[in-house]
mmCIF file of C-alpha atoms in Angstrom:
data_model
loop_
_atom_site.group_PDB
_atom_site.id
_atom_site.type_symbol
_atom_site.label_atom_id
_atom_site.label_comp_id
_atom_site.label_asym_id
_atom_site.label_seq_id
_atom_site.Cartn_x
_atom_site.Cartn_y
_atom_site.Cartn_z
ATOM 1 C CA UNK A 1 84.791 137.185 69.619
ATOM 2 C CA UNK A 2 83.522 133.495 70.781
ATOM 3 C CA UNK A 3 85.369 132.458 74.359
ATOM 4 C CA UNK A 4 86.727 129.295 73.413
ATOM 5 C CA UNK A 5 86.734 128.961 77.832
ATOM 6 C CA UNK A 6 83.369 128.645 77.341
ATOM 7 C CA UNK A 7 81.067 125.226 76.906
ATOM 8 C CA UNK A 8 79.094 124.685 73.746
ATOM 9 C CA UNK A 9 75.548 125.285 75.376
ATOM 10 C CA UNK A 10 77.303 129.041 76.789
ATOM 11 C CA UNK A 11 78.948 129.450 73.359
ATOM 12 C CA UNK A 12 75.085 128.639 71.498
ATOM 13 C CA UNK A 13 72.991 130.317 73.972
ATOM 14 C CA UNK A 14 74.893 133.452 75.342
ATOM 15 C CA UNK A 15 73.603 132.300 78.824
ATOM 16 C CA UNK A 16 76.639 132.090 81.535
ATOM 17 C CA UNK A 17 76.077 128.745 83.277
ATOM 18 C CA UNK A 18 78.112 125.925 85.323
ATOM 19 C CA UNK A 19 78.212 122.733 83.118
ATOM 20 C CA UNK A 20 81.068 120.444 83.737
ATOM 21 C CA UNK A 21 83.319 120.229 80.760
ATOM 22 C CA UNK A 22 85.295 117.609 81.468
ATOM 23 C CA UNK A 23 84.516 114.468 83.405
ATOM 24 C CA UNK A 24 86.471 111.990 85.086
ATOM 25 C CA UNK A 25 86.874 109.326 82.636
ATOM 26 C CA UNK A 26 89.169 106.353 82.471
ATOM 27 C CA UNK A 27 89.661 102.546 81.356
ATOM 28 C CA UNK A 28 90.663 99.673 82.873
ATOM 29 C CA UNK A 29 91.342 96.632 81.508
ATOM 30 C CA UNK A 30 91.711 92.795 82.464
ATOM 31 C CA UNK A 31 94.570 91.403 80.918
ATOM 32 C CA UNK A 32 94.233 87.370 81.114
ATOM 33 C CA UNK A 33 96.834 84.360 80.911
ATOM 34 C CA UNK A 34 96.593 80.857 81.500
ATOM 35 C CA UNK A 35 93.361 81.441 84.373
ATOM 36 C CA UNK A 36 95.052 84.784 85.469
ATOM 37 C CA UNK A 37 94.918 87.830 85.497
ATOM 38 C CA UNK A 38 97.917 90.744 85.551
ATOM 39 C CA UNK A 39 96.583 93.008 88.766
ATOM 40 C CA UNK A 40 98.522 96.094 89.752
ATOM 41 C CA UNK A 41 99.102 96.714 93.077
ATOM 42 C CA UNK A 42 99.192 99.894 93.932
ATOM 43 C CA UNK A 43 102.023 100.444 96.346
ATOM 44 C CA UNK A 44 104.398 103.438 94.859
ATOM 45 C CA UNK A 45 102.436 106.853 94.975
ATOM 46 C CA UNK A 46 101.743 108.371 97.980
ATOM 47 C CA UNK A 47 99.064 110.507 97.435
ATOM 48 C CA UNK A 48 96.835 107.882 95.422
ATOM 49 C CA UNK A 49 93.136 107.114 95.982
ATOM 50 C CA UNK A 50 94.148 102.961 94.997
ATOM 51 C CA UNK A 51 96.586 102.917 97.630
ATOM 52 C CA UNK A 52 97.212 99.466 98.819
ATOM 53 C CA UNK A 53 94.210 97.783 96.668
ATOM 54 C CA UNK A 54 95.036 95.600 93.869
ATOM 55 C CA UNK A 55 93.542 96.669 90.772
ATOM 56 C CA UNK A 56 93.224 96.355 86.591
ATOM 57 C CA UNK A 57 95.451 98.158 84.262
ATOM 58 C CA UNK A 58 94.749 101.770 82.997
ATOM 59 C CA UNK A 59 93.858 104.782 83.833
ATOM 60 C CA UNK A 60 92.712 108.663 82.425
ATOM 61 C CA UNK A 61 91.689 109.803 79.111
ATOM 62 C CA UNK A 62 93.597 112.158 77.778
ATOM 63 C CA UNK A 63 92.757 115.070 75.989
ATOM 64 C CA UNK A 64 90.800 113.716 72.646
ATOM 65 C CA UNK A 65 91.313 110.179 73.197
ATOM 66 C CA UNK A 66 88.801 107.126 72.152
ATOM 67 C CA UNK A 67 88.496 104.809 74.910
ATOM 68 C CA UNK A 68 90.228 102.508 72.986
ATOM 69 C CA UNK A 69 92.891 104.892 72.230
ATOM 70 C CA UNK A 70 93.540 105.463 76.263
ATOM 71 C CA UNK A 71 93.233 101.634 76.876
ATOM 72 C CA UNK A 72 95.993 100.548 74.533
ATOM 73 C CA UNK A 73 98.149 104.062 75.673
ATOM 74 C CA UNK A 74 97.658 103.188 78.991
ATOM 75 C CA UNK A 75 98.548 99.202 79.237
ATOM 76 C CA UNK A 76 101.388 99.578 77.163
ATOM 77 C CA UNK A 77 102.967 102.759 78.988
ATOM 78 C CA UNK A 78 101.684 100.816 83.040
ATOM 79 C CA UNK A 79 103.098 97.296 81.382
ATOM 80 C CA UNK A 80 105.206 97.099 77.611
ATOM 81 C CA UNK A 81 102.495 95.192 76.808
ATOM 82 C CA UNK A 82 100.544 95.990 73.299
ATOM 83 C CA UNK A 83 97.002 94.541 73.076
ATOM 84 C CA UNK A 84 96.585 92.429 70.296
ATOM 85 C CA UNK A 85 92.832 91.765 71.114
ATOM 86 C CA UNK A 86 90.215 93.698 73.468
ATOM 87 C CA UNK A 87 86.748 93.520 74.441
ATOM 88 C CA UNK A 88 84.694 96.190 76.161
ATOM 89 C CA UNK A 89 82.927 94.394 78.799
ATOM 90 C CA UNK A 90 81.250 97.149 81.002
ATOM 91 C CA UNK A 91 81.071 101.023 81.406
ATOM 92 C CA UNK A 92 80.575 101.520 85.249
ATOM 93 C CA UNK A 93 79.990 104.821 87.230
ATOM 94 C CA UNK A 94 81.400 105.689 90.570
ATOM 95 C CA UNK A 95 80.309 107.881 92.906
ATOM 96 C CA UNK A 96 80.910 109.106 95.596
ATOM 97 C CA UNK A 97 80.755 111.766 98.738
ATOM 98 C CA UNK A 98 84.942 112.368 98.849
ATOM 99 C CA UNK A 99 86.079 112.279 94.570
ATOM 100 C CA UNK A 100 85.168 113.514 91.632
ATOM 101 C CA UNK A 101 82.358 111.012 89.745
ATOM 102 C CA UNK A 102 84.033 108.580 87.095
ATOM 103 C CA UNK A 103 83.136 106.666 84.042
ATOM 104 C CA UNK A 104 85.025 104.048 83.639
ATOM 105 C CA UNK A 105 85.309 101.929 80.580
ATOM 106 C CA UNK A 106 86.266 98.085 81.270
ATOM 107 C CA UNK A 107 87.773 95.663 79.146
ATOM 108 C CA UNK A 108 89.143 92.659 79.146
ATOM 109 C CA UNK A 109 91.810 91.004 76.955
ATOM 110 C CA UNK A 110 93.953 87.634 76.316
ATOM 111 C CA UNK A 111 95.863 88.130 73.874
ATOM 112 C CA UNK A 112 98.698 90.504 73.355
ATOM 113 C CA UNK A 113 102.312 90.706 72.763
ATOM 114 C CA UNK A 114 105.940 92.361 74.306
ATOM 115 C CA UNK A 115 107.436 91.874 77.185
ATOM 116 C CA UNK A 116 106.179 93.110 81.160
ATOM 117 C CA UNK A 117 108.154 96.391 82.317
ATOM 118 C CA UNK A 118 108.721 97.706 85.681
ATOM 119 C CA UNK A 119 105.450 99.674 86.405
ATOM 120 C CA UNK A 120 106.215 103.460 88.409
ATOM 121 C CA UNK A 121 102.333 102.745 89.986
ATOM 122 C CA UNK A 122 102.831 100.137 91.274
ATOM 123 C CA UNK A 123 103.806 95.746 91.410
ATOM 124 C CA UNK A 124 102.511 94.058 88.935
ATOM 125 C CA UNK A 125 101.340 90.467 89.373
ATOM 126 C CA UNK A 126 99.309 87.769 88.029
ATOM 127 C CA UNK A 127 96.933 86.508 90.192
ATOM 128 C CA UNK A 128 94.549 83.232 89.801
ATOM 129 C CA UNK A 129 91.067 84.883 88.671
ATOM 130 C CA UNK A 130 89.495 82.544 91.758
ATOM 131 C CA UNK A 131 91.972 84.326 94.382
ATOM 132 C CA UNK A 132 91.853 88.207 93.344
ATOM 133 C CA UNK A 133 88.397 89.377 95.477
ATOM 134 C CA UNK A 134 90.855 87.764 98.205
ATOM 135 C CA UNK A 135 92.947 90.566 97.727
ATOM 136 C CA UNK A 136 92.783 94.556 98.927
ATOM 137 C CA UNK A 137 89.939 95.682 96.278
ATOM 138 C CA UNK A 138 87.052 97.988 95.982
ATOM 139 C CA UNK A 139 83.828 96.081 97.235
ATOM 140 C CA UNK A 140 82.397 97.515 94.022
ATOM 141 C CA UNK A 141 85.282 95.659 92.309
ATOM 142 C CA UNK A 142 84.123 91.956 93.029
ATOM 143 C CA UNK A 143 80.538 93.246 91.739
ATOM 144 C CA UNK A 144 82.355 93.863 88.318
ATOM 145 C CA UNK A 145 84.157 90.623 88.750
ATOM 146 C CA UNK A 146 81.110 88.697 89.123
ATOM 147 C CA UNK A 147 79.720 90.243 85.817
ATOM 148 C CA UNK A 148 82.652 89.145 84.100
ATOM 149 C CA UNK A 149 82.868 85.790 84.786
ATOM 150 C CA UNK A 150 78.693 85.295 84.741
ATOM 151 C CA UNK A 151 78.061 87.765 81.499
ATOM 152 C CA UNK A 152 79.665 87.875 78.144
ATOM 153 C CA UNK A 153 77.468 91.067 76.662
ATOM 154 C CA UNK A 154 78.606 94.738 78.191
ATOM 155 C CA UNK A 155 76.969 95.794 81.150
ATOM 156 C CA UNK A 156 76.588 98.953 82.684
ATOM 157 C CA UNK A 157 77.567 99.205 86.814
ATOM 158 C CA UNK A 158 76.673 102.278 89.427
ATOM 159 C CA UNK A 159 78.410 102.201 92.068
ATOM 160 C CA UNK A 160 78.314 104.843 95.273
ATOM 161 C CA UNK A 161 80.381 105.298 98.041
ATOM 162 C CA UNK A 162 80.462 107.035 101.172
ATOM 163 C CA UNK A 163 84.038 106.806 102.017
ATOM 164 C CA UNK A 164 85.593 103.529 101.161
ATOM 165 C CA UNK A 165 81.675 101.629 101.891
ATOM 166 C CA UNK A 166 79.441 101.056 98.817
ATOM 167 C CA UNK A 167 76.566 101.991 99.553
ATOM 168 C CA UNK A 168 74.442 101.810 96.561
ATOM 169 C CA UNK A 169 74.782 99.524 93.264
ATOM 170 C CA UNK A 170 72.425 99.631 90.125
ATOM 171 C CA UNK A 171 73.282 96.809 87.238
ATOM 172 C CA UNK A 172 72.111 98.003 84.086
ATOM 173 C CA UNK A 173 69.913 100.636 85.325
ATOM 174 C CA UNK A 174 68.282 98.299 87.855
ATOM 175 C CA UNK A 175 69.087 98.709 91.688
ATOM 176 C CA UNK A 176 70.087 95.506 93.562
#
């Protein structure tokens, strides 16, 4: 009887070896209005690696989901808010010495519809696109931020901490 515990390469080659399953991956998205954009900041859980830093709307895959599918899950459930429009701008990597690595897909979108809800995460907030890297964010953030506002094909973004310091960024593939 096949252990359905077991990854595919374990299942295929009767060999009992660590592979990661699952992975750590989530979306984020940039919703825009009128030169802004809606940031969350991350005030309401306690135990919560964003606390205190501004950030995008989204958040974890789960189980079986597109990125698209978590995306439009994810801003309507953190804001009422149903995309009308996306684009997928960037898939960045984190890493780092204290979490889990995570791929991260990032979009940005302008145009949706419904009304903004209470979010349990967190304020939400738009913020002038010039003022949000003046906020509590991720160094790695105002890379991505950059790349959005200079770049309108998808990029790809490493990014490795030790601690809260980045200590290492690649942009598509190519260490700067």
């Amino acid at each position: 009887m096949e252990n359905s515990n077991k990854n595919s390469y374990e299942q295929n080659s009767g060999y009992n070896v660590d592979i990661p399953v699952f992975s750590n991956m989530t979306t984020l998205c940039y919703i825009e209005k009128d030169g802004k954009y809606l940031m969350l900041h991350r005030v309401k859980k306690h135990s919560d690696i964003n606390k205190d830093k501004w950030i995008g709307i989204g958040g974890h895959f789960e189980k079986n989901e597109t990125p698209e599918e978590c995306l439009l899950r994810e801003v309507k459930e953190e804001t009422g808010l149903d995309l009308i429009s996306y684009a997928l701008r960037g898939i960045i990597t984190f890493i780092s010495d204290k979490w889990q690595t995570e791929y991260m897909f990032l979009y940005t979108s302008d145009n949706y519809e419904g009304t903004i809800k209470e979010c349990d995460e967190g304020n939400l907030e738009w913020v002038e696109i010039d003022k949000v890297c003046d906020l509590p964010i991720w160094e790695g953030d105002k890379i991505f931020f950059k790349l959005l506002n200079e770049r309108k094909d998808v990029f790809t973004l490493k990014l490795r901490y030790e601690g809260d310091k980045l200590v290492e960024t690649a942009i598509d593939g190519r260490t700067v």
